[in-house]
mmCIF file with all atom_site columns, C-alpha atoms in Angstrom:
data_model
loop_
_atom_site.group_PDB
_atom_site.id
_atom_site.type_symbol
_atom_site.label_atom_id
_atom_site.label_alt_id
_atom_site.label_comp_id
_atom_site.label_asym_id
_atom_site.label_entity_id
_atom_site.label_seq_id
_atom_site.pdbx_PDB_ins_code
_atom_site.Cartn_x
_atom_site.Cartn_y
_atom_site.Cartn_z
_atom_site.occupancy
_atom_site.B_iso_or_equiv
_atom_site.pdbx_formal_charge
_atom_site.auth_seq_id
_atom_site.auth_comp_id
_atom_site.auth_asym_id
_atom_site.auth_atom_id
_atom_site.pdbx_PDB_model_num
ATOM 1  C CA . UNK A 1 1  ? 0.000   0.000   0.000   1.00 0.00 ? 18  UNK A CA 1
ATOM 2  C CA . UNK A 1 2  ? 1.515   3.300   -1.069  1.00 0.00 ? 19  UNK A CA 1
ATOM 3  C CA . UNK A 1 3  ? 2.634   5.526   1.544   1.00 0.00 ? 20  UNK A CA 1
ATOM 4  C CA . UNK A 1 4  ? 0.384   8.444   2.472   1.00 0.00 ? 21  UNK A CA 1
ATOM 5  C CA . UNK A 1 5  ? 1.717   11.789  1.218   1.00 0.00 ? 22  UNK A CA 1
ATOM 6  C CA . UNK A 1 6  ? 2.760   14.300  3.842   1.00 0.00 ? 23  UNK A CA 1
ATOM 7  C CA . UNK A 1 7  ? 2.489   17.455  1.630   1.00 0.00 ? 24  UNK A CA 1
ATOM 8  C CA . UNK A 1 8  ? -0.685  18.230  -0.063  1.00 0.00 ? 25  UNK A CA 1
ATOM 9  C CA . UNK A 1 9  ? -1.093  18.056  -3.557  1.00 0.00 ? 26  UNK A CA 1
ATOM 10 C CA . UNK A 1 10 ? -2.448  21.230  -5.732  1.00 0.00 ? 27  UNK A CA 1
ATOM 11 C CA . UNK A 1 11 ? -4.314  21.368  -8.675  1.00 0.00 ? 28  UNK A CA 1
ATOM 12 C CA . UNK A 1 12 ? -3.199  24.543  -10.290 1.00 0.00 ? 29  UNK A CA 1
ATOM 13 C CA . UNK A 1 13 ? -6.647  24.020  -13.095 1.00 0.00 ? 30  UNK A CA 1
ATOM 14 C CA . UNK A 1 14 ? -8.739  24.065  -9.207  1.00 0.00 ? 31  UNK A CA 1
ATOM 15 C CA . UNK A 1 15 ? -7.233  26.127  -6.649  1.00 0.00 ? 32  UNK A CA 1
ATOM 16 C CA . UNK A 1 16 ? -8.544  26.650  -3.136  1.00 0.00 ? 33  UNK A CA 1
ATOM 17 C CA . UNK A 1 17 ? -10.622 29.181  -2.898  1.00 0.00 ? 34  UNK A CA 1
ATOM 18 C CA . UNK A 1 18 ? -10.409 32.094  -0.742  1.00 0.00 ? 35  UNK A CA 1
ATOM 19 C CA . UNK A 1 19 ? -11.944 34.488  1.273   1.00 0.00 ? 36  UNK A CA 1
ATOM 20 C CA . UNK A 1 20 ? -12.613 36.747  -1.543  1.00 0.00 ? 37  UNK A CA 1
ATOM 21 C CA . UNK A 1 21 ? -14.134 33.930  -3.197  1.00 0.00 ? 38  UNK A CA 1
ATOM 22 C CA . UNK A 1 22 ? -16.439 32.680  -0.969  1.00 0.00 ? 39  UNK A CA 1
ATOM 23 C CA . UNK A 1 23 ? -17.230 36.385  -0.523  1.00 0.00 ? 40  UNK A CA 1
ATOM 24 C CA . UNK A 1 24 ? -17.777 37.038  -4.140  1.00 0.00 ? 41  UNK A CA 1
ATOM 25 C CA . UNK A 1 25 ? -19.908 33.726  -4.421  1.00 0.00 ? 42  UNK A CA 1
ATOM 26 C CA . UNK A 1 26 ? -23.559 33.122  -5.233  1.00 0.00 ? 43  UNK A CA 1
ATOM 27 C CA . UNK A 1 27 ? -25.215 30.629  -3.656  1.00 0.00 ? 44  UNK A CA 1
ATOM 28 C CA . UNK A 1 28 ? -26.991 27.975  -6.213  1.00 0.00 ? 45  UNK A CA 1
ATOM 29 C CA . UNK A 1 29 ? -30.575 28.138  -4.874  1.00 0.00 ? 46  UNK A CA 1
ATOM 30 C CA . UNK A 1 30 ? -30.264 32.084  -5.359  1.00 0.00 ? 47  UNK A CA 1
ATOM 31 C CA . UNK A 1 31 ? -28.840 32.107  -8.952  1.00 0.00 ? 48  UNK A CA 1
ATOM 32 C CA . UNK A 1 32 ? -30.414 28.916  -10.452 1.00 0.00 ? 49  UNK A CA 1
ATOM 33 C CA . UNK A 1 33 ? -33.901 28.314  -8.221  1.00 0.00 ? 50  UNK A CA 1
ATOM 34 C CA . UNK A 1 34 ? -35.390 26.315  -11.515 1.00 0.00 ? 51  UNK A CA 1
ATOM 35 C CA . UNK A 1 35 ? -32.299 23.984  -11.595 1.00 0.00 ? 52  UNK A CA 1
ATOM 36 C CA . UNK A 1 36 ? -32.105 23.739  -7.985  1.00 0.00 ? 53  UNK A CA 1
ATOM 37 C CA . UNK A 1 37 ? -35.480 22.121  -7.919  1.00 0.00 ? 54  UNK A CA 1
ATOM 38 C CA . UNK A 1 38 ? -34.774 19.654  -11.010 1.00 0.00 ? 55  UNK A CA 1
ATOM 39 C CA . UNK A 1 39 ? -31.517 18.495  -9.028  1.00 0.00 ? 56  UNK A CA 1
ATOM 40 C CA . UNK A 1 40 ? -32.947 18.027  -5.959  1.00 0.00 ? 57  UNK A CA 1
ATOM 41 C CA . UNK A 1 41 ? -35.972 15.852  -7.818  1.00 0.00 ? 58  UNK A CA 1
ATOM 42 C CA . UNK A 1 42 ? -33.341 13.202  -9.110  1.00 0.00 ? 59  UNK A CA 1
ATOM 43 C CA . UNK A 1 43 ? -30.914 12.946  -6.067  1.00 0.00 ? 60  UNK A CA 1
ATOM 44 C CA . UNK A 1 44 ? -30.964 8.961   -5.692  1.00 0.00 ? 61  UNK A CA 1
ATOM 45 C CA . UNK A 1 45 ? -33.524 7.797   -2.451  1.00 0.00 ? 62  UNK A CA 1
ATOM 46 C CA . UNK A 1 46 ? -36.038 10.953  -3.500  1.00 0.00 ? 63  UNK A CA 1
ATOM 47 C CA . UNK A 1 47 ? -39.052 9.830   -5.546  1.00 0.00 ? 64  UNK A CA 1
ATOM 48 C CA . UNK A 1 48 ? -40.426 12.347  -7.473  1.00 0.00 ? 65  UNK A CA 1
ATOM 49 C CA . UNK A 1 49 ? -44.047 12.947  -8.220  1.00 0.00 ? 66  UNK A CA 1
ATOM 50 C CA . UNK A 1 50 ? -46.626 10.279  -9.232  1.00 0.00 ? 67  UNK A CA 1
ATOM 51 C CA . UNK A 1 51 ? -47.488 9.952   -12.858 1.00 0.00 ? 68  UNK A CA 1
ATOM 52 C CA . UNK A 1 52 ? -50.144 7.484   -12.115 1.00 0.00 ? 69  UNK A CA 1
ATOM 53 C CA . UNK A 1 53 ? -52.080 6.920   -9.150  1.00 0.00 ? 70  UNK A CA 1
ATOM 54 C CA . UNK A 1 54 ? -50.292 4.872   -6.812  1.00 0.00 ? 71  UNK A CA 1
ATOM 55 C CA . UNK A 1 55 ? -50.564 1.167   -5.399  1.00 0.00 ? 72  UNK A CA 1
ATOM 56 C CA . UNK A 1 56 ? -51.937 0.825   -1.881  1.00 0.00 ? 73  UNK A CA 1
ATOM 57 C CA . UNK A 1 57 ? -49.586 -1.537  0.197   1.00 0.00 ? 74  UNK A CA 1
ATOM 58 C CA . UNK A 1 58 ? -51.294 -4.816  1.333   1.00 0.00 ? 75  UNK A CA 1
ATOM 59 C CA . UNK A 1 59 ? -50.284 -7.799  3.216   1.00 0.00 ? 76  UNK A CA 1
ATOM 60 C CA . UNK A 1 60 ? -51.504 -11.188 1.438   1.00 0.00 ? 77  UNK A CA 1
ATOM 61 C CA . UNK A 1 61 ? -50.920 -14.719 2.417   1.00 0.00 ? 78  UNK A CA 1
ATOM 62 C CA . UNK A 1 62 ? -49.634 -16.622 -1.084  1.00 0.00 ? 79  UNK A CA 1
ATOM 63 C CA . UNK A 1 63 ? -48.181 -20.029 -1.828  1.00 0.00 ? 80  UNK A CA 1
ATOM 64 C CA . UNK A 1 64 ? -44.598 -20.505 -1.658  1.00 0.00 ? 81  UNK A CA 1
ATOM 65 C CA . UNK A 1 65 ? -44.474 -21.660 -5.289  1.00 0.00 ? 82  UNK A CA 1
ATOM 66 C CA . UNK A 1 66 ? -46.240 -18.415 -6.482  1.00 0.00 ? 83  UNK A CA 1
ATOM 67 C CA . UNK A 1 67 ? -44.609 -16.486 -5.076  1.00 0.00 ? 84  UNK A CA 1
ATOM 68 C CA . UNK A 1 68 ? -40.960 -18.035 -5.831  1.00 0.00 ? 85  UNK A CA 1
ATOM 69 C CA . UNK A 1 69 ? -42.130 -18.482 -9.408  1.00 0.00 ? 86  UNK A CA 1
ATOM 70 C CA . UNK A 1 70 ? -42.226 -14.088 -9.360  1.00 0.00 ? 87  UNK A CA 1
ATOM 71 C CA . UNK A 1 71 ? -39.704 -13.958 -7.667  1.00 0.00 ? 88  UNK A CA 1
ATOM 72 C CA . UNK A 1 72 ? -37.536 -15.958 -10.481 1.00 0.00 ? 89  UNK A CA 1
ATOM 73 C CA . UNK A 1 73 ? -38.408 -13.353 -12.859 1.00 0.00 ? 90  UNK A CA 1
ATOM 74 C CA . UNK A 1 74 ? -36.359 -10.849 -11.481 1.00 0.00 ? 91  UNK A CA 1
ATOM 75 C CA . UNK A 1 75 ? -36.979 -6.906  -10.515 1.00 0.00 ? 92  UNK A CA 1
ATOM 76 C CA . UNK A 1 76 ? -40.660 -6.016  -11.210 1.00 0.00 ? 93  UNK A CA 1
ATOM 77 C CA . UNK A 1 77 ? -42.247 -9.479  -9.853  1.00 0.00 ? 94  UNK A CA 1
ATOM 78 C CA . UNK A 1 78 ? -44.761 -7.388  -7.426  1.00 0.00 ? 95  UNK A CA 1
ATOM 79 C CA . UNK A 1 79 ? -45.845 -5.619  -10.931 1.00 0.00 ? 96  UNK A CA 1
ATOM 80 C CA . UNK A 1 80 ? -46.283 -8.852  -12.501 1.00 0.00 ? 97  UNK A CA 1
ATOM 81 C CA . UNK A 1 81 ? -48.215 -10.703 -9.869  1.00 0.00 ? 98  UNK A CA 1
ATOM 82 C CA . UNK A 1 82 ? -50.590 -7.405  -10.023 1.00 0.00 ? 99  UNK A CA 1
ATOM 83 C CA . UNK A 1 83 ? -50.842 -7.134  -13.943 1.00 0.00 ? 100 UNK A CA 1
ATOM 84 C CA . UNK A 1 84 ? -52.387 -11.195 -13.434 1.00 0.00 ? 101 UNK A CA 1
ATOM 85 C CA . UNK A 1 85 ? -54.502 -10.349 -10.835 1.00 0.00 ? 102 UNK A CA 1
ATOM 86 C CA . UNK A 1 86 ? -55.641 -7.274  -12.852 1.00 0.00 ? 103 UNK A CA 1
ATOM 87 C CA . UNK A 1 87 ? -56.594 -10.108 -16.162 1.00 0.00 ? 104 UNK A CA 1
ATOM 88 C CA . UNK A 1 88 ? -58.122 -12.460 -13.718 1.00 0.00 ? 105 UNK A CA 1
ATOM 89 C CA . UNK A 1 89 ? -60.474 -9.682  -12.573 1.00 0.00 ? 106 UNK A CA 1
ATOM 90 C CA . UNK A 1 90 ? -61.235 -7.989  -16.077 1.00 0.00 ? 107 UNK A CA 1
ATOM 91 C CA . UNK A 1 91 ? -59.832 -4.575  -15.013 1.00 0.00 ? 108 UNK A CA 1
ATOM 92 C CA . UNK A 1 92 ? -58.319 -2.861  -17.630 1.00 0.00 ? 109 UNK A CA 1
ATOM 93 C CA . UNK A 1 93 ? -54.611 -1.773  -16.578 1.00 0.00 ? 110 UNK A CA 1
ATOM 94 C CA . UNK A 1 94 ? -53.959 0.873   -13.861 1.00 0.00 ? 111 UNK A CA 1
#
């Protein structure tokens, strides 16, 4: 494992800044409010606003089989196991 340096290392293309800097500096949500709000919507972990009306969270007792069989299909099985509950009904999609 390399050794740690014991002199910092500048990057002449992104020097520190200084007082005067931070002085002279405008804060984003002051100088871009619109693209504030747009970055803020797609930080990872934040969902943004529905597009369709949402699912209501149940608890349902299934067979193991069923519910491995979804499971095998990868990401999306909880979709799936509502899209054939949705044809067994007759309700037209959601």
């Amino acid at each position: 494992m390399p050794r740690k340096r014991s002199e910092p290392v500048f990057d002449e293309d992104n020097p520190e800044w200084t007082a005067e800097d931070f002085a002279n500096a405008t804060p984003v949500n002051i100088m871009a409010k619109d693209l504030t709000s747009e970055f803020l919507a797609k930080i990872p972990g934040r969902r943004g606003p529905q597009k369709a009306p949402t699912k209501v969270p149940v608890s349902i007792r299934l067979s193991a089989d069923v519910v491995e069989h979804y499971k095998a299909t990868g990401p999306g099985w909880q979709s799936r196991i509502d899209e054939t509950l949705r044809k067994a009904a007759k309700l037209t999609a959601g």
